[in-house]
XYZ file of N, CA, C and O in Angstrom:
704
model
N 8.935 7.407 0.646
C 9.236 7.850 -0.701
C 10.734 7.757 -0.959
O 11.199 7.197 -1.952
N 11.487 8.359 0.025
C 12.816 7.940 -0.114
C 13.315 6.678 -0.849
O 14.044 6.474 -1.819
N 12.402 5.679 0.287
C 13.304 4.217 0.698
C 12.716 3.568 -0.607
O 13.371 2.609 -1.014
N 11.318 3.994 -1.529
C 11.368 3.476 -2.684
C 12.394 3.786 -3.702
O 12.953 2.929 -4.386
N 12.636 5.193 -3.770
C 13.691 5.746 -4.555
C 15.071 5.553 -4.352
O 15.950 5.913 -5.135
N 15.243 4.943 -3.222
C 16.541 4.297 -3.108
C 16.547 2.889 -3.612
O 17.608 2.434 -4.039
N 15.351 2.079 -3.604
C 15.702 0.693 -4.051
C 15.258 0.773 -4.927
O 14.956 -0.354 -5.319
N 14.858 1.833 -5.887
C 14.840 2.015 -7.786
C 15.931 2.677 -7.995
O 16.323 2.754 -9.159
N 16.695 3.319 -6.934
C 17.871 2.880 -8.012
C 19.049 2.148 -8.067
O 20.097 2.314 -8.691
N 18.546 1.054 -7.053
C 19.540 0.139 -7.036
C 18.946 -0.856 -8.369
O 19.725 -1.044 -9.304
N 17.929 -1.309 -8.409
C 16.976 -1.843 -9.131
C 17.593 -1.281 -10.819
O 18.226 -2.095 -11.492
N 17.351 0.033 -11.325
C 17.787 0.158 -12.457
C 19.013 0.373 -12.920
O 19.366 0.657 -14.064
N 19.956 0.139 -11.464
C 21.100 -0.097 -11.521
C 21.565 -1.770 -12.077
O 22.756 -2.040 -12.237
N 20.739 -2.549 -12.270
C 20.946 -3.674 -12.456
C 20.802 -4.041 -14.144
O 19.673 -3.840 -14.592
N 21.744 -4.512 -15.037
C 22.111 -4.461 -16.528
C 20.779 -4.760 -16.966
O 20.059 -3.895 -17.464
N 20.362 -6.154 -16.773
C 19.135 -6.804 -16.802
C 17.788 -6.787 -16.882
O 16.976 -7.669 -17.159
N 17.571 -4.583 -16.329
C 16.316 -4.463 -16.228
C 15.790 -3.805 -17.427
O 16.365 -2.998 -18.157
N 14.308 -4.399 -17.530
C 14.131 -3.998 -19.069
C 13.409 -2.893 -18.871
O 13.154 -2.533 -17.722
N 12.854 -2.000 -20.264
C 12.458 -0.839 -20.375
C 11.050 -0.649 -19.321
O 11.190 0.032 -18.305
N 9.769 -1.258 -19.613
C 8.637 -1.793 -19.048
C 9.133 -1.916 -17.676
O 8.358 -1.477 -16.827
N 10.730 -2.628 -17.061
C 10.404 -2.331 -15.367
C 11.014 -1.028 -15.221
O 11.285 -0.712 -14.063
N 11.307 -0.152 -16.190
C 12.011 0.865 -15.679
C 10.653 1.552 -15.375
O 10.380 1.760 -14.193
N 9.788 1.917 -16.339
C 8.261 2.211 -16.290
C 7.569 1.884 -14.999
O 7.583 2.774 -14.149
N 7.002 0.823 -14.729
C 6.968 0.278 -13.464
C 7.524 0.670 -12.530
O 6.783 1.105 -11.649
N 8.767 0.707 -12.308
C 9.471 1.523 -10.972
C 9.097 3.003 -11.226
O 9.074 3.669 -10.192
N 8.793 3.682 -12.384
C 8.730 5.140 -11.890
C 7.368 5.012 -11.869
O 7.120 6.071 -11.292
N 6.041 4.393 -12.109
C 4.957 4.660 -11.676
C 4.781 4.355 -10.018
O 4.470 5.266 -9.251
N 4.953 3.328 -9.675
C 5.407 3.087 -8.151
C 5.780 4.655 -7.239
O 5.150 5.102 -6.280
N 7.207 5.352 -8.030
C 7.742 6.187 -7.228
C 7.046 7.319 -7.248
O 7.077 8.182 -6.371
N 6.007 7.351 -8.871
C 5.008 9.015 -8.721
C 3.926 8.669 -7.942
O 3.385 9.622 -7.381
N 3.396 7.442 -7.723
C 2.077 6.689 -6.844
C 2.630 7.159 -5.106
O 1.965 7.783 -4.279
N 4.223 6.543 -4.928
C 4.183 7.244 -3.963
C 4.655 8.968 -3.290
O 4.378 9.562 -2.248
N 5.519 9.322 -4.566
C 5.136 10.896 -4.361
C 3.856 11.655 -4.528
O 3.898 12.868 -4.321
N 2.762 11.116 -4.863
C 1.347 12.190 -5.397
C 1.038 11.684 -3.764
O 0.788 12.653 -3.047
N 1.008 10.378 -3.059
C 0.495 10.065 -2.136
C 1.249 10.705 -0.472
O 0.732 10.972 0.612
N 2.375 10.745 -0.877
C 3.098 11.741 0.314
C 2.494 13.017 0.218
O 1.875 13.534 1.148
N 2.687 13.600 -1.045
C 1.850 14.832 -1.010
C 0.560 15.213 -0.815
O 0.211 16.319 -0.404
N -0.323 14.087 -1.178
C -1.646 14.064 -0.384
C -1.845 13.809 1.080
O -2.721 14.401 1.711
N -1.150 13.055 1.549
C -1.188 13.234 2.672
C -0.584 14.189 3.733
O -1.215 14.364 4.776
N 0.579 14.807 3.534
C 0.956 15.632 3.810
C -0.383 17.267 3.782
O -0.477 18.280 4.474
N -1.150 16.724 2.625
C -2.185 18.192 2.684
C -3.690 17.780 3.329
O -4.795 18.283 3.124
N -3.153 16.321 4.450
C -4.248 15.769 4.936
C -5.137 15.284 4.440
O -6.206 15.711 4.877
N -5.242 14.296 3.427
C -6.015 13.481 2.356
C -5.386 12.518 2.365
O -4.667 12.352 1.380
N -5.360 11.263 3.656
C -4.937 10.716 3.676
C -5.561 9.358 3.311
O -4.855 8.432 2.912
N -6.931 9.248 3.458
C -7.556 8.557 2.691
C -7.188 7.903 1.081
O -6.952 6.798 0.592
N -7.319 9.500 0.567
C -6.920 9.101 -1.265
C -5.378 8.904 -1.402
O -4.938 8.127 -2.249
N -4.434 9.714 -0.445
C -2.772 9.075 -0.157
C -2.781 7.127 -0.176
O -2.231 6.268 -0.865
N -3.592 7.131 0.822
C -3.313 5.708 0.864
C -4.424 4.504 -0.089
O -4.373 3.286 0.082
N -5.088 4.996 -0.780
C -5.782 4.453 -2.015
C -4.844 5.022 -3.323
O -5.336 4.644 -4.386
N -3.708 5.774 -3.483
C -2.861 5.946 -4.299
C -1.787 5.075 -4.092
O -1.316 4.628 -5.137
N -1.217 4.668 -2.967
C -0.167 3.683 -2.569
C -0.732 2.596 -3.366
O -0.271 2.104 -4.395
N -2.236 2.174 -2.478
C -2.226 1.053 -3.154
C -2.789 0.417 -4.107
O -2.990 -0.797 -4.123
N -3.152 1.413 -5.183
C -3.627 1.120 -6.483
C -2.288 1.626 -7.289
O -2.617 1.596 -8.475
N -0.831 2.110 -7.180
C -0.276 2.098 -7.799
C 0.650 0.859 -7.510
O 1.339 0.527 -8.475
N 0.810 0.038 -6.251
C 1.638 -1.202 -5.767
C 0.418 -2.317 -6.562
O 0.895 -3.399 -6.904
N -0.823 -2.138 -6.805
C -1.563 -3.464 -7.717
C -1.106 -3.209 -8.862
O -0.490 -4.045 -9.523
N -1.380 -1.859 -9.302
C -0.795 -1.796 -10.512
C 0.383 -2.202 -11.366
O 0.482 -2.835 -12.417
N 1.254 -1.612 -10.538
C 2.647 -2.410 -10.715
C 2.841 -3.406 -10.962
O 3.480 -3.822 -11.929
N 2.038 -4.331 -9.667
C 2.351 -6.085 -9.467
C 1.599 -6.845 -10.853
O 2.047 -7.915 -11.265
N 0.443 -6.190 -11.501
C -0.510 -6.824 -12.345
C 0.724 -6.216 -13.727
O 1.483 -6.902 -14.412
N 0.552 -5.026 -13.734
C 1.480 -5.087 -14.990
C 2.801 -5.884 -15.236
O 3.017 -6.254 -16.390
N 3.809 -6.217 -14.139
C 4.913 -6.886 -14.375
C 4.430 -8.531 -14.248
O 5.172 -9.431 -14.643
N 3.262 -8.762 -13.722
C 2.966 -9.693 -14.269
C 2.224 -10.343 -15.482
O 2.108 -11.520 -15.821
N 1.693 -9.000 -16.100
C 1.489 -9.525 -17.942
C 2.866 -9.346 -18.409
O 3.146 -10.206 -19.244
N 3.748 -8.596 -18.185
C 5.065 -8.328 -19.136
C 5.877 -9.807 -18.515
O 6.403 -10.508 -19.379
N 5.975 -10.257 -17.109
C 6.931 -11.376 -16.926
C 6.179 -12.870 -16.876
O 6.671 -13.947 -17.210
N 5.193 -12.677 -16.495
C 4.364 -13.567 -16.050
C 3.588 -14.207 -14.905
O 3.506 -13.256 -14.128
N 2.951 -15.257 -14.305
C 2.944 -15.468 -13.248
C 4.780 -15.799 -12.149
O 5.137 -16.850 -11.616
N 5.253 -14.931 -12.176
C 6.250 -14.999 -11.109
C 6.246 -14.426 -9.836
O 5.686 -13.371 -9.540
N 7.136 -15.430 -8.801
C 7.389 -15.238 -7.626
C 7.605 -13.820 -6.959
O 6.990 -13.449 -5.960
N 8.617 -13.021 -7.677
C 8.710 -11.612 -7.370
C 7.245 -10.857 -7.124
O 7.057 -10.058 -6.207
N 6.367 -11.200 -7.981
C 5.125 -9.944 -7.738
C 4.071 -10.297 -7.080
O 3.156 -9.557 -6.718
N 4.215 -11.822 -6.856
C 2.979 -12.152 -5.867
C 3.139 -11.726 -4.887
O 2.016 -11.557 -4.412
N 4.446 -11.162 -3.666
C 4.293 -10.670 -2.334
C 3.161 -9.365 -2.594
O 2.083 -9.152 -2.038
N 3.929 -8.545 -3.750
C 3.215 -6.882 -3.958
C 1.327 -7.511 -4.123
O 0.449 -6.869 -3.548
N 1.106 -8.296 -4.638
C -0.323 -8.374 -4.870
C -1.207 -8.848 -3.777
O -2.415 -8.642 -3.654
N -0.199 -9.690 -2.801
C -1.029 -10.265 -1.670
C -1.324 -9.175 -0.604
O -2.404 -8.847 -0.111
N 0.105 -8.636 -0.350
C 0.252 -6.937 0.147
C -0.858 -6.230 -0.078
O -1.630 -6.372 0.870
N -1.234 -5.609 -0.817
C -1.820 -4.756 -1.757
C -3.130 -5.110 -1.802
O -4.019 -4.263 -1.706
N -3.427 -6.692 -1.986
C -5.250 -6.679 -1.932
C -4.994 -7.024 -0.160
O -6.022 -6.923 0.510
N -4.260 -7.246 0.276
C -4.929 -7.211 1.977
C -4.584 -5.512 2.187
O -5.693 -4.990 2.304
N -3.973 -4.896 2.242
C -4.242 -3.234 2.156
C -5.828 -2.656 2.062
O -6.593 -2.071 2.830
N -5.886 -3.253 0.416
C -7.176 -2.589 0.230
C -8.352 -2.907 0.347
O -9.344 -2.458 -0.227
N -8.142 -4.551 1.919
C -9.463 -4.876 2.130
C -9.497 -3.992 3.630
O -10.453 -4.257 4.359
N -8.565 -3.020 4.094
C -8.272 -2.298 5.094
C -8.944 -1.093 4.739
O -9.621 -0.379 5.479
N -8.646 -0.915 3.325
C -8.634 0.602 2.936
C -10.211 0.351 2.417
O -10.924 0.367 3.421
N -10.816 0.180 1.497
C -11.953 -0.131 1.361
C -13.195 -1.230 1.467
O -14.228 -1.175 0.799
N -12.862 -2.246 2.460
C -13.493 -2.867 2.910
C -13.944 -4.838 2.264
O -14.002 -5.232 1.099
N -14.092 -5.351 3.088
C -14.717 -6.771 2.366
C -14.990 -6.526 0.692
O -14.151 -6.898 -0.128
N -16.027 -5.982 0.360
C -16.628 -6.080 -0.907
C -15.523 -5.564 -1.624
O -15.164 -6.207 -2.611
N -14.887 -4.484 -1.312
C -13.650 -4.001 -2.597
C -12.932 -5.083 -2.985
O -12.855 -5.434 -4.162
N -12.153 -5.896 -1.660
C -11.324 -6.001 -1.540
C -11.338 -8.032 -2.495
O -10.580 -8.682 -3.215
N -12.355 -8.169 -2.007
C -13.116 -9.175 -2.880
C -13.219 -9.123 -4.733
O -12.865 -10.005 -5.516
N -13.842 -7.739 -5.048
C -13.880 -7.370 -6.540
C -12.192 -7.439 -6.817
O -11.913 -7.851 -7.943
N -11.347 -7.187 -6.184
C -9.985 -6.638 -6.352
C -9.474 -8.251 -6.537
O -8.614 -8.433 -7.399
N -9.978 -9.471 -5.746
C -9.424 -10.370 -5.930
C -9.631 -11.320 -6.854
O -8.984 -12.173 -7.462
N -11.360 -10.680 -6.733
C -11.724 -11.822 -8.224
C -11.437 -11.074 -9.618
O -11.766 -11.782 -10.570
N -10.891 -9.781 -9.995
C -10.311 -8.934 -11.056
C -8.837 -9.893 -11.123
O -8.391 -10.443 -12.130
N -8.337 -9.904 -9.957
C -6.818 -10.148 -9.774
C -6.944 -11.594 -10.208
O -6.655 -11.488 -11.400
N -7.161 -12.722 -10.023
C -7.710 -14.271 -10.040
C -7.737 -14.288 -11.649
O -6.862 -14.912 -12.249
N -8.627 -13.679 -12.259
C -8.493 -13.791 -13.839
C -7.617 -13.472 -14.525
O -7.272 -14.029 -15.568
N -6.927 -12.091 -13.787
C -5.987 -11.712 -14.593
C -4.817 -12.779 -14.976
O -4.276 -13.115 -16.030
N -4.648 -13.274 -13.136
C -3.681 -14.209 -13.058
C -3.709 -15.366 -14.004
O -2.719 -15.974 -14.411
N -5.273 -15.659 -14.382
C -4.933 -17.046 -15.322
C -5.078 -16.651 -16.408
O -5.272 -17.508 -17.270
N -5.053 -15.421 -16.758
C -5.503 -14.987 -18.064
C -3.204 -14.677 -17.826
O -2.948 -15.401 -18.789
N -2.163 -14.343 -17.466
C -1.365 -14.265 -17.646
C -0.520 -15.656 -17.982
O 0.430 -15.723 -18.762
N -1.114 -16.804 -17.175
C -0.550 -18.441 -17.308
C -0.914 -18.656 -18.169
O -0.273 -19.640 -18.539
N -2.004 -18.261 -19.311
C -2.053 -18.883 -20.421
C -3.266 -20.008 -20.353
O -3.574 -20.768 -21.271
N -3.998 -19.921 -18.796
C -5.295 -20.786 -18.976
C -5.892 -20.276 -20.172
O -5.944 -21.107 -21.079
N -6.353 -19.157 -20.428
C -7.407 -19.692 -21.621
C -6.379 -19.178 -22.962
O -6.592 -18.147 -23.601
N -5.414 -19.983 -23.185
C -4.964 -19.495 -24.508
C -3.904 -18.248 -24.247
O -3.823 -17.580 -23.216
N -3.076 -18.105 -25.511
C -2.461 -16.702 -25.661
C -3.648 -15.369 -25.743
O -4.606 -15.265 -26.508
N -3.333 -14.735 -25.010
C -4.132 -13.600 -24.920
C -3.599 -12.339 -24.722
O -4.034 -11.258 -25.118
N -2.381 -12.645 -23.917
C -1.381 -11.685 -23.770
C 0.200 -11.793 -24.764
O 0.667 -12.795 -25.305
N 0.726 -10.443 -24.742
C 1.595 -11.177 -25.531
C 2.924 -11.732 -24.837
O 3.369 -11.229 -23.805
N 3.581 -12.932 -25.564
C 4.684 -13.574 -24.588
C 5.713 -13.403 -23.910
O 6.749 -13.231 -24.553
N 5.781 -13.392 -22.667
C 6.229 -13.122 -21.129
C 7.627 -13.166 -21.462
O 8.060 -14.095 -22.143
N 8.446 -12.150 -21.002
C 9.866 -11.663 -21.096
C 10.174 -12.080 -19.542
O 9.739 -11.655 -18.472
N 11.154 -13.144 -19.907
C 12.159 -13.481 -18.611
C 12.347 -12.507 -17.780
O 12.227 -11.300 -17.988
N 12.751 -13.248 -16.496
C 13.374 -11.708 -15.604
C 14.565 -12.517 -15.879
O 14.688 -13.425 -16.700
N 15.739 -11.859 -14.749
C 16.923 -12.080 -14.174
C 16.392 -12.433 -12.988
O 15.245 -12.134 -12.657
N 17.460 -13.307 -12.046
C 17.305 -13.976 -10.900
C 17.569 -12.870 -9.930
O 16.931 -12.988 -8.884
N 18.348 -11.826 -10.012
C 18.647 -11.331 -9.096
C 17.985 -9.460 -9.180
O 18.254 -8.602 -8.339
N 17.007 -9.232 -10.567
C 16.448 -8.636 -10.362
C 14.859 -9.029 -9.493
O 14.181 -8.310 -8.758
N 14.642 -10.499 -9.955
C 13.607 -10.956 -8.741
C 14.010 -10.608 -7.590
O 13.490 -9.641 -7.033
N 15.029 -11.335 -6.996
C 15.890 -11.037 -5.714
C 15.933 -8.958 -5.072
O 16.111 -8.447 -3.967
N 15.736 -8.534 -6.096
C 15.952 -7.125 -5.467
C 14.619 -6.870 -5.295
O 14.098 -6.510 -4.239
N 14.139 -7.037 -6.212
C 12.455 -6.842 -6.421
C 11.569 -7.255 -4.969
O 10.815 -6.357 -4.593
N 11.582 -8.353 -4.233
C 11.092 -8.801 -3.431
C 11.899 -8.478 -2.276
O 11.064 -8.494 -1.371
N 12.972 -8.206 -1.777
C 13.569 -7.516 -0.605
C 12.967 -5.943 -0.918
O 12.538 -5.259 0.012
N 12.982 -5.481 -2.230
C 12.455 -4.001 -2.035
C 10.910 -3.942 -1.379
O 10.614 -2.988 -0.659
N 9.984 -4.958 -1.648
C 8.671 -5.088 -1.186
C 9.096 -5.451 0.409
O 8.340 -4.800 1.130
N 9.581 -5.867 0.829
C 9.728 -6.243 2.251
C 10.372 -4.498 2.814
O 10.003 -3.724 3.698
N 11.173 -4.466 2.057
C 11.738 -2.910 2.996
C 10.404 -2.284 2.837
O 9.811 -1.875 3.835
N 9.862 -2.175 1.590
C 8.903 -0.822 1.357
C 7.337 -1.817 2.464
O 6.276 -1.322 2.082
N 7.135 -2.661 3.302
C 6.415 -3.222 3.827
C 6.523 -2.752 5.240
O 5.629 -2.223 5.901
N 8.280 -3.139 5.770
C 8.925 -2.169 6.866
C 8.540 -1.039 7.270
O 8.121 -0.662 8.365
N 8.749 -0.407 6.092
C 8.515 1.443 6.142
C 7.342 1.371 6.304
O 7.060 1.871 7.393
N 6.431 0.983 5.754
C 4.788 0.665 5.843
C 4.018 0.856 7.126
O 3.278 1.733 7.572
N 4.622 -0.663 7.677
C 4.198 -1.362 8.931
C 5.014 0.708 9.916
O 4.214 1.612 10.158
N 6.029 0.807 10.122
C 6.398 1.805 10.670
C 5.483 2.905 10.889
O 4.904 3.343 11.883
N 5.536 3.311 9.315
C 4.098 4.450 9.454
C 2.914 4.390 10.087
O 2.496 5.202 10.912
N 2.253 3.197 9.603
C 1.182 2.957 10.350
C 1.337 2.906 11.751
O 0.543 3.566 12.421
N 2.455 2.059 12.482
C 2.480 1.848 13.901
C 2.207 3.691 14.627
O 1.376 4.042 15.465
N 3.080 4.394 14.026
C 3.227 5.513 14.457
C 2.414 6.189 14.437
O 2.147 6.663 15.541
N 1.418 6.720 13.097
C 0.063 6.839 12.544
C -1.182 6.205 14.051
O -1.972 6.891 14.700
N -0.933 4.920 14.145
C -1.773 4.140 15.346
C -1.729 5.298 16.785
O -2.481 6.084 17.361
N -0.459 4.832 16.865
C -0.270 5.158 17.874
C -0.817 7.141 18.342
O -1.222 7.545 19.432
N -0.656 7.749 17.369
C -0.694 8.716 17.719
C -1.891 9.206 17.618
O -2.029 10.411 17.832
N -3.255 8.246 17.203
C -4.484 8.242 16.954
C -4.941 8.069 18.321
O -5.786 8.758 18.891
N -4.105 6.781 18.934
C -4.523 5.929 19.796
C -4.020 7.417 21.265
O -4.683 7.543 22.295
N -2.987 8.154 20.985
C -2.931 8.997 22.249
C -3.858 10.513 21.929
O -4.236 11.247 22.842
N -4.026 10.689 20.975
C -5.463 11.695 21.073
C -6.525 11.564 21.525
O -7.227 12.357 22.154
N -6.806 9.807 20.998
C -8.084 9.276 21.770
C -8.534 9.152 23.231
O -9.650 9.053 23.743
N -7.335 9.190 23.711
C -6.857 9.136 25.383
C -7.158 10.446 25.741
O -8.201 10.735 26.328
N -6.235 11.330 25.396
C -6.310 13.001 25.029
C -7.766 13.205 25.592
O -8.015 13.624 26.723
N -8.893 12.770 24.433
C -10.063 13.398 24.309
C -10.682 12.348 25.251
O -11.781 12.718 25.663
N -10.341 11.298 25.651
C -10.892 10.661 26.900
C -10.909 11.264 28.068
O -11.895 11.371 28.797
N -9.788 11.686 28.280
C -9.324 12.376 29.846
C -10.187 13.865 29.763
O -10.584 14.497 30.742
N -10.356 14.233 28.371
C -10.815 15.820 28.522
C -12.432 15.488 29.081
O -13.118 15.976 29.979
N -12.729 14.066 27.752
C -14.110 14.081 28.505
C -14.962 13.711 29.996
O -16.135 13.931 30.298
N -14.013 13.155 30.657
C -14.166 12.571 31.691
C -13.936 14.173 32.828
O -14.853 14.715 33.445
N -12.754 14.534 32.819
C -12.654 16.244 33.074
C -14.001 16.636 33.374
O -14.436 16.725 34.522
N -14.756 16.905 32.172
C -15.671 17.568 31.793
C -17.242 17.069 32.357
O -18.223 17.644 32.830
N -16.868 15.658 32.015
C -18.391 15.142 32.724
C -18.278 15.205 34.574
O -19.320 15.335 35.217
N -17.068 15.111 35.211
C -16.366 15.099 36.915
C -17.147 16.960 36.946
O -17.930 17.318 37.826
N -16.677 17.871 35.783
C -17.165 19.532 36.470
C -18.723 19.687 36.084
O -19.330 20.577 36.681
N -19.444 18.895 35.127
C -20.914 18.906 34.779
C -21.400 18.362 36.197
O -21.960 19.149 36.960
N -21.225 17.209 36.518
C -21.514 16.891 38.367
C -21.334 17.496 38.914
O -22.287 17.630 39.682
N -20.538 18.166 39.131
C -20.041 18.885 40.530
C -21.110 20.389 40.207
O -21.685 20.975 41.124
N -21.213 20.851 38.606
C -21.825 21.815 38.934
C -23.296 21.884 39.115
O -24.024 22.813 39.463
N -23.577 20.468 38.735
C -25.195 20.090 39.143
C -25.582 20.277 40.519
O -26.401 21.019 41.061
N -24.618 19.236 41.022
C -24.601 19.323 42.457
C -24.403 20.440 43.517
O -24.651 20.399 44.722
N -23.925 21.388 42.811
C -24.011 22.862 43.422
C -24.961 23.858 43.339
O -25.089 24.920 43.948
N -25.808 23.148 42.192
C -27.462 24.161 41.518
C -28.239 23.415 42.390
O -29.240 23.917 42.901
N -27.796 21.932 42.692
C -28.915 21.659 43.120
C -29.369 21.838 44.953
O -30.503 21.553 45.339
């Protein structure tokens, strides 16, 4: 939550950014404060289905306001491989064929439909896509740590059970 709120405000520190990404960056930063706080109250499930329905969100809205650009495809590729983690093949599928139309429904395959795409700046792309890589960093981090500390309970409750099945023998073997 920090490390987003530090690269929004480098981000709206930049002359260039328009109203709509200021919007965008603060839905991002309440997606990931409601989701720290859910998880923090152990709902980590809906924490991390808030991450990443507010990082699609984001990526789909700045891409009707800018267009199909480079900056938001990392967040969308991110984001539907997330949520084929978080909710499985079939979500993650609906999420892509939703995402697929949108996308050509933003290029202008079938006609104006949206209304017409406001330039970025080069170097708000440029911040935009190093901020997805840091906020990917922090990501990958959590999770490793998250893993890992799953992965030494599991051990935890290995050793207890093994404990336990070594004194169930021994006390068989003493009844019997």
């Amino acid at each position: 939550t920090l490390t987003a709120a530090g690269l929004a405000a480098i981000l709206l520190a930049v002359p260039a950014t328009l109203l709509v990404d200021h919007v965008i960056i603060g839905v991002l930063i309440a997606g990931s404060l409601v989701a720290t706080l859910l998880a923090r109250r152990g709902k980590t499930y809906l924490a991390s289905g808030m991450v990443i329905g507010a990082m699609w969100l984001c990526a789909m809205t700045a891409t009707g306001v800018h267009g199909v650009i480079g900056s938001t495809l990392p967040l969308l590729v991110m984001s539907i491989a997330l949520a084929a983690l978080w909710g499985g093949a079939r979500f993650a599928l609906g999420l892509i064929a939703v995402t697929s139309v949108f996308l050509l429904v933003a290029a202008g395959t079938f006609g104006a439909i949206l209304p017409p795409h406001v330039p970025t700046d080069p170097t708000v792309d440029l911040l935009v896509i190093i901020g997805q890589f840091v906020f990917l960093a922090v990501l990958v981090s959590f999770l490793s740590s998250s893993l890992g500390g799953m992965r030494d309970q599991f051990r935890a409750r290995e050793q207890h059970l093994a404990t336990t099945t070594e004194e169930l023998a021994s006390s068989r073997h003493a009844l019997a």
